[in-house]
Coordinates of C-alpha atoms in Angstrom, one line a residue:
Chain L
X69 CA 49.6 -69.8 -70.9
X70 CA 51.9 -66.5 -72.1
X71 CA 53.1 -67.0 -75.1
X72 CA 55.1 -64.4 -76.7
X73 CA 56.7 -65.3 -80.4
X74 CA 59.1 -63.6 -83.4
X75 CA 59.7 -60.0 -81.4
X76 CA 61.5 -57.5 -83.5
X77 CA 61.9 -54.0 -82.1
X78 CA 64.0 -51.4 -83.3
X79 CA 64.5 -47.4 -82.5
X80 CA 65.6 -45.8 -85.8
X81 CA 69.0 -48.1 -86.9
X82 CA 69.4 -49.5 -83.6
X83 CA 67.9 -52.8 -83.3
X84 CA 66.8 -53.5 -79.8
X85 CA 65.0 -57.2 -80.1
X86 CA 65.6 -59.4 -83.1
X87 CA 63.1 -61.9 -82.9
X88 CA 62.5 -62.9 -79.6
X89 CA 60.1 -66.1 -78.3
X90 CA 59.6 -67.5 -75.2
X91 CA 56.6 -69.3 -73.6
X92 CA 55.3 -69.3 -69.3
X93 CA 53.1 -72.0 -68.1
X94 CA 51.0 -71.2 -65.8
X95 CA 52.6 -70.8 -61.8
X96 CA 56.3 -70.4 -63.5
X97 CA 58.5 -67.2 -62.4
X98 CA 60.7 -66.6 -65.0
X99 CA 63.5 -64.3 -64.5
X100 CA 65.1 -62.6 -67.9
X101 CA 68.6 -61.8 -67.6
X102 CA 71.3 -60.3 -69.2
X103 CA 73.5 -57.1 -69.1
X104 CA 72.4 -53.5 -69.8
X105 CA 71.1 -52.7 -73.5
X106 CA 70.5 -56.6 -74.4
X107 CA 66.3 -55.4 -74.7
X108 CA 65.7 -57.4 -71.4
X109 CA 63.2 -54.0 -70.7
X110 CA 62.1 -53.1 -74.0
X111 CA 60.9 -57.0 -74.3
X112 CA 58.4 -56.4 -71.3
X113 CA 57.8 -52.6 -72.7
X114 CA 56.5 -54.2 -76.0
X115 CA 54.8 -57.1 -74.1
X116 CA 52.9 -54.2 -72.3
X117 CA 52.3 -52.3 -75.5
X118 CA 54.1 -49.3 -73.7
X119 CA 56.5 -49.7 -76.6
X120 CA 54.9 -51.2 -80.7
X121 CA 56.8 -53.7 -81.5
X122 CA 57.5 -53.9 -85.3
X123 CA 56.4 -57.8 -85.2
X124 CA 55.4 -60.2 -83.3
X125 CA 52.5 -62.0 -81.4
X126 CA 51.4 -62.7 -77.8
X127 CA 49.2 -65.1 -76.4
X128 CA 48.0 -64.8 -72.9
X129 CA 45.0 -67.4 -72.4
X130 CA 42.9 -67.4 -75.2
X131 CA 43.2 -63.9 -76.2
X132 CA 45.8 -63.7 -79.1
X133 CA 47.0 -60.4 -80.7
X134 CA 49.7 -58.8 -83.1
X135 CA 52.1 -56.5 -81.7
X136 CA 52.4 -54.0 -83.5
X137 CA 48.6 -53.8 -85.3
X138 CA 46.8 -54.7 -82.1
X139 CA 43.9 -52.4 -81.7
X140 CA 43.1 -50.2 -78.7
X141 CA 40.3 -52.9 -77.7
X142 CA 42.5 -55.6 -78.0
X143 CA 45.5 -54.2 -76.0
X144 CA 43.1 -53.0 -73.5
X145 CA 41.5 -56.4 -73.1
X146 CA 45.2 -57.8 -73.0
X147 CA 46.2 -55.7 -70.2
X148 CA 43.7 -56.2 -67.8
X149 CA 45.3 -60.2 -67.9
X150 CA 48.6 -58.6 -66.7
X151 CA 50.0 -56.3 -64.7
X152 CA 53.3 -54.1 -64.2
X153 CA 55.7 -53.7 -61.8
X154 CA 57.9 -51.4 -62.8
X155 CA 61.7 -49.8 -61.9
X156 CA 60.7 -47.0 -60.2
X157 CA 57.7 -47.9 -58.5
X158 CA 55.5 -45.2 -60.2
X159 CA 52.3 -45.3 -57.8
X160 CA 50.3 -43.0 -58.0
X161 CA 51.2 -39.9 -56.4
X162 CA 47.9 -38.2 -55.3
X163 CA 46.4 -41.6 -54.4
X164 CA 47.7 -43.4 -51.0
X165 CA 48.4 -46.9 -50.5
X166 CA 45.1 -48.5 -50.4
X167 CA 43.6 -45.8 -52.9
X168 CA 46.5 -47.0 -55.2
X169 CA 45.6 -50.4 -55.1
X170 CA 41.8 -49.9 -55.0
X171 CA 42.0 -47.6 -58.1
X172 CA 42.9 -50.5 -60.5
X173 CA 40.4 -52.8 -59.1
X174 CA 37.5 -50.1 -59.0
X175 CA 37.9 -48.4 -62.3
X176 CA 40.1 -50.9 -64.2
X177 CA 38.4 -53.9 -63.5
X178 CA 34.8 -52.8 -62.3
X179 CA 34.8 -54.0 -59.1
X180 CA 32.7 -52.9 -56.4
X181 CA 33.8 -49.9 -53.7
X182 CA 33.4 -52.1 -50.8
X183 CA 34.8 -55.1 -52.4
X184 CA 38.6 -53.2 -53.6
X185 CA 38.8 -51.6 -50.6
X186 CA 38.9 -55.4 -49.0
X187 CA 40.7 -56.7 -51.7
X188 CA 43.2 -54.1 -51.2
X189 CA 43.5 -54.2 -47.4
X190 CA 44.4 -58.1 -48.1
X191 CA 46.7 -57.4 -51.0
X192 CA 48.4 -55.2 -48.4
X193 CA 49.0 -57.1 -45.7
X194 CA 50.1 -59.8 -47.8
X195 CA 53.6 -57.5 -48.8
X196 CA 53.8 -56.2 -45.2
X197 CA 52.0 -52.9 -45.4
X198 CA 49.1 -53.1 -42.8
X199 CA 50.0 -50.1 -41.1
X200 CA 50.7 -47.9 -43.7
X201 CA 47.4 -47.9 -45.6
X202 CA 46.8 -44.1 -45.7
X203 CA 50.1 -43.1 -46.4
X204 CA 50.8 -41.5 -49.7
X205 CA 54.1 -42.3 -52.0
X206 CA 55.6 -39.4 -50.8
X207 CA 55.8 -40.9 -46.9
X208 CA 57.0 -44.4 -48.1
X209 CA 60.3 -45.5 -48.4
X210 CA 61.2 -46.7 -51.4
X211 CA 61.2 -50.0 -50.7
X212 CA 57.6 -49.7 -49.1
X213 CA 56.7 -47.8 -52.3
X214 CA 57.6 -50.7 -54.3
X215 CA 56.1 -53.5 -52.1
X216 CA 52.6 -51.1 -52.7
X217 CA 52.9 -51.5 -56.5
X218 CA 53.5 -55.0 -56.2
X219 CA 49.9 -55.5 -53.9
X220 CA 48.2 -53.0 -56.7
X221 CA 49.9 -55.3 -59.4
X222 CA 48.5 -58.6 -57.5
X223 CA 45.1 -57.0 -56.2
X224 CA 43.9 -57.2 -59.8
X225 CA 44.4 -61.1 -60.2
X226 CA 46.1 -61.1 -63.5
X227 CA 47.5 -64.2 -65.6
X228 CA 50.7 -62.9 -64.8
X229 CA 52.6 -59.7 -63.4
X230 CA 55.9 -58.4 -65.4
X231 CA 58.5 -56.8 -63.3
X232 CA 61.0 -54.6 -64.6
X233 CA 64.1 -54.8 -62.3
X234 CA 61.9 -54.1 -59.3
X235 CA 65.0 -53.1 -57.2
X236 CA 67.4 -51.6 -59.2
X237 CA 65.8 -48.6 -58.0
X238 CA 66.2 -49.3 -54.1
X239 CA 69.1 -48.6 -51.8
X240 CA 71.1 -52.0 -51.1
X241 CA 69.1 -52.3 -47.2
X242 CA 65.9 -52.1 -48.7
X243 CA 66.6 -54.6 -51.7
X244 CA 65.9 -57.6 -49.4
X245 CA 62.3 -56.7 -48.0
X246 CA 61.3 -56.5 -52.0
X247 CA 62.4 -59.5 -53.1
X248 CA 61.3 -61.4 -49.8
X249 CA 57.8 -60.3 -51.0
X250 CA 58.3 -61.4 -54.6
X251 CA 59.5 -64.8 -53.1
X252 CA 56.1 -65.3 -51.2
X253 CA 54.3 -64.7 -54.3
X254 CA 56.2 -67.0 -56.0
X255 CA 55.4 -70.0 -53.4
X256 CA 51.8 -69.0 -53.8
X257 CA 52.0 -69.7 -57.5
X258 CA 51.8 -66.3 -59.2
X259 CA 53.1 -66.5 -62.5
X260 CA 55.8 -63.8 -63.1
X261 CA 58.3 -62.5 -65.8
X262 CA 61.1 -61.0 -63.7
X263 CA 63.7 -59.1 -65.4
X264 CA 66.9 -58.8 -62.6
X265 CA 70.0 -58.1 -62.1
X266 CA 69.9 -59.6 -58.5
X267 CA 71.5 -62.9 -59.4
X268 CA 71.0 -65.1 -56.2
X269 CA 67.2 -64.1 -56.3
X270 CA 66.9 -65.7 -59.6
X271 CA 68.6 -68.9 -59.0
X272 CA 66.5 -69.3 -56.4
X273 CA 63.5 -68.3 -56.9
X274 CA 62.7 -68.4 -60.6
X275 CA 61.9 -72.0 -61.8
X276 CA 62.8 -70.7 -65.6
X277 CA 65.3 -68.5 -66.5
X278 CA 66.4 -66.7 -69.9
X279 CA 69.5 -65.0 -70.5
X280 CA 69.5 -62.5 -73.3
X281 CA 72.5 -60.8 -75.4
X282 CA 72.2 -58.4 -78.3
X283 CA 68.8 -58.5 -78.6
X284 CA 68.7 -62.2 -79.1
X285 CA 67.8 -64.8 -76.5
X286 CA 70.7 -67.1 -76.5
X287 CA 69.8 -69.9 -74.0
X288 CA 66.7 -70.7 -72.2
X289 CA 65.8 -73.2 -69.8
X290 CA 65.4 -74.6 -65.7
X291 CA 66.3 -72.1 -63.9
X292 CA 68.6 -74.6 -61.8
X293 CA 70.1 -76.2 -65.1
X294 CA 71.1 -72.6 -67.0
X295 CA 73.2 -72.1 -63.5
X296 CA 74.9 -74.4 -63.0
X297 CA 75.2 -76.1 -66.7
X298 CA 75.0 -73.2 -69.0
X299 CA 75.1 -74.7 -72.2
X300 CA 76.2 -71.3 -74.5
X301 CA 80.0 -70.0 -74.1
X302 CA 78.2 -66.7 -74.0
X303 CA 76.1 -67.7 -70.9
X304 CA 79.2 -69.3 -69.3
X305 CA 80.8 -65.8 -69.5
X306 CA 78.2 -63.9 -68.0
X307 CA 77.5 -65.9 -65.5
X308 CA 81.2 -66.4 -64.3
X309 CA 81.4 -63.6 -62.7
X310 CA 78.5 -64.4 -60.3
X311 CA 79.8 -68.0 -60.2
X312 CA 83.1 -66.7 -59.0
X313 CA 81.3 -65.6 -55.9
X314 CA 82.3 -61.7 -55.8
X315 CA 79.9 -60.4 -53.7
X316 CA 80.4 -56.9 -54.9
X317 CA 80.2 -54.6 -57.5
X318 CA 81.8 -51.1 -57.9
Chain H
X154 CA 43.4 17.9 -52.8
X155 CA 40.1 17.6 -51.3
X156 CA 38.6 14.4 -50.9
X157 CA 34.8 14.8 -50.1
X158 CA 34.8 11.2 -48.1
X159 CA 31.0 11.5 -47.2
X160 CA 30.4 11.2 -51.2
X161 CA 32.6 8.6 -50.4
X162 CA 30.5 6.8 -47.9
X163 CA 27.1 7.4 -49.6
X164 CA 28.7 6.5 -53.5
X165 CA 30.4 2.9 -51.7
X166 CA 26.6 0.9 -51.6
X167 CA 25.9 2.1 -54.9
X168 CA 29.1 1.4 -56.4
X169 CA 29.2 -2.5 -54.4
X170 CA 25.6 -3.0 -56.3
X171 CA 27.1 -3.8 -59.2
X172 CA 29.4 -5.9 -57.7
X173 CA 27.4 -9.1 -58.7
X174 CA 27.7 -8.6 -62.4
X175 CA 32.0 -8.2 -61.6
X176 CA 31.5 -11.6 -60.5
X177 CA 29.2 -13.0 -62.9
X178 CA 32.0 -12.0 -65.7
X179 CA 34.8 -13.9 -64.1
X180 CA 33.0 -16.6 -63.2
X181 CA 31.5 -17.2 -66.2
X182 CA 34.4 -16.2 -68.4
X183 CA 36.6 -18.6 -66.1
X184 CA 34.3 -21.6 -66.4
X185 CA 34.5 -21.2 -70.3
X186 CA 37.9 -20.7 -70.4
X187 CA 38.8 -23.6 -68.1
X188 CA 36.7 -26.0 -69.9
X189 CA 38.0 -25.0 -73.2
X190 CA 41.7 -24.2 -72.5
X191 CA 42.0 -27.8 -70.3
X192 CA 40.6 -29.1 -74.0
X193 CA 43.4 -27.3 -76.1
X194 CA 46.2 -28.2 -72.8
X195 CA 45.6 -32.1 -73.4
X196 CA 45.3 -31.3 -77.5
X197 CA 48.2 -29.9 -77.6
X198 CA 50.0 -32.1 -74.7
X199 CA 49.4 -35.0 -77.1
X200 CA 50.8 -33.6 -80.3
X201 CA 46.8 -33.9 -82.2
X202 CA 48.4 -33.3 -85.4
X203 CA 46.3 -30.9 -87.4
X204 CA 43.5 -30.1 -84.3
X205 CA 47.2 -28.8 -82.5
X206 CA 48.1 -26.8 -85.3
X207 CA 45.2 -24.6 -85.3
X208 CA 45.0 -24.2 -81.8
X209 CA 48.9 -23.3 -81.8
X210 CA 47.3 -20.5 -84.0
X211 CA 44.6 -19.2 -82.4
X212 CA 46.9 -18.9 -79.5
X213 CA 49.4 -16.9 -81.2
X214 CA 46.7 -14.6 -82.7
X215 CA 45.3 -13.6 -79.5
X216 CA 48.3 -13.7 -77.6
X217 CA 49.7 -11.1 -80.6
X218 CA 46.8 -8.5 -79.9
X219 CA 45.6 -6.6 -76.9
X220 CA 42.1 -7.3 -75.1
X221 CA 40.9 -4.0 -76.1
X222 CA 41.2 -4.6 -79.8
X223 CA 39.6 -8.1 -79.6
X224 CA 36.9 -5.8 -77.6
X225 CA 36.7 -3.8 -80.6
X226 CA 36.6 -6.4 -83.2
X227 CA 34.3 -8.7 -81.1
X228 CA 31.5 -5.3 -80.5
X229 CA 32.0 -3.8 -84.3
X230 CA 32.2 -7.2 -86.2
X231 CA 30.3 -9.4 -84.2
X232 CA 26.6 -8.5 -84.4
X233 CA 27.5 -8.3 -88.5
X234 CA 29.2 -11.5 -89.0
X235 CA 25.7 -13.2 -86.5
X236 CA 23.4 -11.5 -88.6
X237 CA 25.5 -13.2 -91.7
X238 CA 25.3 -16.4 -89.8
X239 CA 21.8 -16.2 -89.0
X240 CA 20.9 -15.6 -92.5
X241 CA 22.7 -18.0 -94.3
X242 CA 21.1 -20.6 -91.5
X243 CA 17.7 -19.0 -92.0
X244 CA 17.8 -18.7 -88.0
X245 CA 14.7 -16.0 -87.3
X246 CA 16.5 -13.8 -84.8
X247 CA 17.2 -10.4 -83.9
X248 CA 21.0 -9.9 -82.9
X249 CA 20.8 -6.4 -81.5
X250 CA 18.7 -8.2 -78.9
X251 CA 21.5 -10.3 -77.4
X252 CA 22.6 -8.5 -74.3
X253 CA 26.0 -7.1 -74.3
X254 CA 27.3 -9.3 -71.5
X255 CA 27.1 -12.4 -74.0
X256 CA 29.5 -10.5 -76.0
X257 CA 31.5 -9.4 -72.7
X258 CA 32.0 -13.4 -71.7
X259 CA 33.1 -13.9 -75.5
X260 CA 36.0 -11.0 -75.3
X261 CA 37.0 -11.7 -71.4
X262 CA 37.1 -15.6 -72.8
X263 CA 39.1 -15.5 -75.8
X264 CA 42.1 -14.6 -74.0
X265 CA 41.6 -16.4 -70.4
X266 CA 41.3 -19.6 -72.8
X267 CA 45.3 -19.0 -74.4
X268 CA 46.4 -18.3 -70.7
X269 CA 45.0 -21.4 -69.0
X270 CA 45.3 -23.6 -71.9
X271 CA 49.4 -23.2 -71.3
X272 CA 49.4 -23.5 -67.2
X273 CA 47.4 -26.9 -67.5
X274 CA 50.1 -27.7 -70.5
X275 CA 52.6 -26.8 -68.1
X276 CA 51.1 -29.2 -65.6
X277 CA 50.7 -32.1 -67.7
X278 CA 53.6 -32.2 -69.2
X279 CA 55.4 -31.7 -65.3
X280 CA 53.9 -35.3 -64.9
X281 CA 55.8 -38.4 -65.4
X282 CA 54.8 -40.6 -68.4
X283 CA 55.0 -43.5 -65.8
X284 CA 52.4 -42.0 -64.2
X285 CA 50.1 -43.2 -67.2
X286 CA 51.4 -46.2 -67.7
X287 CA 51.3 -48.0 -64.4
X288 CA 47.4 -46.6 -64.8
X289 CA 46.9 -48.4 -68.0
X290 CA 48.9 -51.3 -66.6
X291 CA 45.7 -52.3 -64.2
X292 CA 43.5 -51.9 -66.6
X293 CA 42.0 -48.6 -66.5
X294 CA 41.6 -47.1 -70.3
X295 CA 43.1 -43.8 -70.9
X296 CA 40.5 -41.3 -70.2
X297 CA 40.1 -43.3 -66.7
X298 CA 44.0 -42.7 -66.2
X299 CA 43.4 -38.8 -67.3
X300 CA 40.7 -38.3 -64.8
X301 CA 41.6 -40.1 -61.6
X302 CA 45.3 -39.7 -61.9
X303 CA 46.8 -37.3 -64.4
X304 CA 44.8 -34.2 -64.3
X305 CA 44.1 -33.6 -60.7
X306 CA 48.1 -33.9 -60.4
X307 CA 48.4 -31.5 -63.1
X308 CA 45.8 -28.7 -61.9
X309 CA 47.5 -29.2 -58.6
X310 CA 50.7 -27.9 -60.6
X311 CA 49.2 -25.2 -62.1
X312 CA 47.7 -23.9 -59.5
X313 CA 49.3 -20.7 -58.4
X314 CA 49.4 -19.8 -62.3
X315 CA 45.8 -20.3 -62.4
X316 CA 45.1 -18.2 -58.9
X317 CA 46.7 -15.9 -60.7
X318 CA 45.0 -15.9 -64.2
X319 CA 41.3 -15.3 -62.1
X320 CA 42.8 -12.5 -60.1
X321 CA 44.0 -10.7 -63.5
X322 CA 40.4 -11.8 -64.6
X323 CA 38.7 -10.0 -62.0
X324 CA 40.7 -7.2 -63.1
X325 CA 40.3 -7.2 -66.6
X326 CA 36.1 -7.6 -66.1
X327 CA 35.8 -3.8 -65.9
X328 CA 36.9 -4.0 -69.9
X329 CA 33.4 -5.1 -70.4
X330 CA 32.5 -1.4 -69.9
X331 CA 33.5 -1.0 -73.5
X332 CA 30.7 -3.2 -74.1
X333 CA 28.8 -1.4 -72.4
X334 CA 28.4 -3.5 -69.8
X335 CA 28.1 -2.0 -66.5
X336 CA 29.9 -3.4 -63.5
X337 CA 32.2 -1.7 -60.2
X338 CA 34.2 0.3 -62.4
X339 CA 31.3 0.9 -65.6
X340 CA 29.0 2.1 -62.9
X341 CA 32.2 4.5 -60.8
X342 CA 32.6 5.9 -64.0
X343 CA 29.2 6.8 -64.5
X344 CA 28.6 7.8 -61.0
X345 CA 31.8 9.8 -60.8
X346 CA 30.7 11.8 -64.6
X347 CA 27.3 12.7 -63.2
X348 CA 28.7 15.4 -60.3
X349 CA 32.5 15.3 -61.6
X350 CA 33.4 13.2 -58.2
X351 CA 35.8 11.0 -60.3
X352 CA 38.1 10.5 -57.3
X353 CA 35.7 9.6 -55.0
X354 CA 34.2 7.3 -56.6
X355 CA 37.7 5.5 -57.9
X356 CA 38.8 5.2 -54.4
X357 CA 35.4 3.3 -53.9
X358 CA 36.2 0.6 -56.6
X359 CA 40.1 0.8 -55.2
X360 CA 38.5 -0.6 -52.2
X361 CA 36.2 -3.0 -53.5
X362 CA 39.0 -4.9 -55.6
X363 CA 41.7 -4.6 -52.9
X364 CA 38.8 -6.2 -50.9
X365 CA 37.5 -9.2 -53.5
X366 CA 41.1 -10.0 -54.7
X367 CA 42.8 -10.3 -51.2
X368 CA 39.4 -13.4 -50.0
X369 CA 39.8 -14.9 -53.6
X370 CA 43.8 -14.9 -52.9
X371 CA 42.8 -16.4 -49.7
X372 CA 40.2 -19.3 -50.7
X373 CA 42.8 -20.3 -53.5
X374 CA 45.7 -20.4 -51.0
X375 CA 43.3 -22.3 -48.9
X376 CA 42.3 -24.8 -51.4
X377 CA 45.9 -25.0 -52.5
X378 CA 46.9 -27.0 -49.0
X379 CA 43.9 -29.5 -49.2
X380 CA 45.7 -30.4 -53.0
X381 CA 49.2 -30.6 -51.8
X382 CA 48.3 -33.0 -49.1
X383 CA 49.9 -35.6 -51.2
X384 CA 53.3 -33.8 -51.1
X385 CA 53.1 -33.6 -47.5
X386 CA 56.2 -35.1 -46.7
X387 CA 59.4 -36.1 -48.4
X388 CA 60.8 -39.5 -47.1

């Protein structure tokens, strides 16, 4: 359903993504990992066309396009199939919760007043927010900030939603409540590209998992199976220190 | 000193009469100005290459010369370089008959433009980039992003610089006098000349600014706290 083939990104000498394919079926969560600077973000920037890609092609559906010559139309048409979730929540800040949510489907997708504003009270509830419809960003915790972008990311009904370390962001007490949410999506069948560092979350949650190094992805497969058989030396290495069990980090 | 305060009293109504073309100048001037310096604030926000350029210059040529001499130019130059226009476009019109206020909202413009052009700059560019993104990331195209997200954030920013660009405004309207344009201070002037009353009639205007500045202080302050609502509160 996404397809995403031959990704190369650079900024100046420093070559972020070197060719980089992967493909979601529809109802997968696919969590992306890897440590800092592999391109785990800039792969989901360029995906968004918040970064041009110097090559490559998605496919989401039926509509195809070309990284890096895509035209305004087509990335516009593009991203009303997806949606963002991003690091720091990013809502809008003179809009409150429901007008955050509303705004996407009203201008951004043409549906009626009456209907977003229904829309989002459901989208809403659904992350745990039905009290807290006209507060603005600035009143909201963070975690609450970020379970808002997640209804105003699912309100619009996109193909699929790309988060971008939704809780690196958060305090360690709110980190739960965020991916509680992102687990109820997932048993509803969203489909979702998650990149994480929260390594429990994506063993048990995402159904496919990546792990990325150096811009390359070096192994790919069932979530379950890349756990607890990496096949890659590289893989075994970075996951060892989550499959030692420390249950910290300084 | 003696102040003759009943020439005072019976110069103040006169005086206050003109009052309405004080306000016609700023508000028309501002409205120009706000239109076109939001235009050059997003221009030059995004880097338009050439477009950015000249602006960049036009802003550096009137912010390099006082208001009177742009007065001057604008009244001695103008009328010629119209009637060279109108020619060379075979327009059939008379330029001494366009009033001199025209000409006053052109001068009181030229400069308002520069100054509001860089408080909305100032505005946009205090606004996250993620702000856009996440906008564009539902769906909405830019100009939907711009409208409904980025600029009324960014005018809320600017603000107080922009309270205080209409306040100077007000202020600089009575250079339309050298257009001879009459308004508060034009017509004190004038009124003071006639019987050599000078004083009396300054203290007149004194009043009327201190007056018309202090409410336009207030509605801006006012209309300040419905913006900031979003700000409210800090978690």
């Amino acid at each position: 359903m996404l397809s995403v083939s031959n990704v190369h990104k650079a900024f100046g000498d420093n070559e972020v993504l070197k060719g980089v394919s992967f493909s979601v079926e529809k109802g997968d969560v696919v969590a992306i990992l890897g440590s800092s600077g592999s391109g785990k973000t800039t792969l989901l920037r360029c995906l968004e066309f918040f970064e041009k890609a110097d090559q490559g092609t998605i496919k989401i559906g039926e509509t195809q396009a070309d990284l890096h010559t895509a035209s305004r139309q087509k990335i516009h048409e593009l991203r009303q199939k997806t949606s963002f979730v991003f690091q720091n929540y990013n809502l809008f800040n003179n809009k409150n919760a429901i007008e955050n949510v509303e705004l996407g489907l009203t201008k951004g997708h043409g549906v009626s007043k009456v209907r977003a504003k229904e829309i989002a009270r459901r989208s809403l509830e659904e992350v745990g927010l039905a009290d807290r419809f006209d507060y603005y960003p600035s009143e909201l915790s963070g975690g609450q900030q970020q379970r808002v972008a997640i209804a105003r990311a699912l309100a619009v009904e996109p193909e699929v939603i790309f988060f971008d370390e939704p809780t690196s962001a958060l305090d360690p007490e709110l980190v739960g409540e965020v991916l509680e949410t992102i687990s109820k999506l997932a048993k509803k069948g969203v489909t979702m590209v998650i990149v994480t560092h929260e390594m429990a979350f994506a063993r048990d949650v995402a159904t496919k998992a990546i792990y990325m190094d150096k811009g390359v992805i070096v192994e790919q497969g069932e979530a379950k199976e890349l756990f607890t058989h990496p096949k890659e030396e590289r893989t075994r290495q970075f996951l060892s220190r989550f499959l030692e069990g420390y249950d910290y980090v300084i | 000193m003696n102040v003759d305060w009943k020439f005072v009293i019976e110069a103040f109504p006169q005086v206050l009469a003109y009052l309405p073309v004080t306000i016609e100048l700023t508000v028309v001037a501002m409205t120009i100005s706000l239109i076109i310096g939001t235009i050059f604030a997003y221009i030059n926000f995004k880097k338009v290459k050439v477009a950015s350029q000249i602006i960049r210059t036009y802003m550096s040529l009137i912010r390099g010369t006082p208001i009177v001499l742009q007065i001057f130019v604008i009244f001695h130059f103008g009328p010629y370089l119209l009637t060279e226009m109108f020619q060379k476009l075979n327009i059939q019109a008379d330029v001494y008959s366009i009033k001199p206020i025209y000409y006053a909202f052109l001068a009181l413009s030229l400069s308002t433009t520069v100054s509001i052009a860089e408080a909305v700059r100032a505005g946009l560019e205090s606004i996250d980039k993620g702000q856009f993104e996440s906008g564009l990331s539902v769906g909405m195209t830019e100009g939907q992003v711009l409208f409904n997200v980025v600029f009324p954030q960014a005018f809320t920013t600017a603000w107080p610089v922009l309270g205080n660009i209409l306040v100077g405004l007000i202020k600089s309207s009575s250079l339309a006098f050298m257009l001879s344009v009459v308004e508060i201070t034009g017509y004190a002037r004038i009124l003071g000349g006639g019987v050599l009353r000078y004083f009396e009639s300054y203290i007149c205007v004194f009043f009327i600014y201190i007056v018309v500045i202090k409410i336009t202080e207030l509605i801006m302050k006012k209309l300040e706290e419905t913006k900031l609502v979003y700000r409210r509160r800090q978690c």
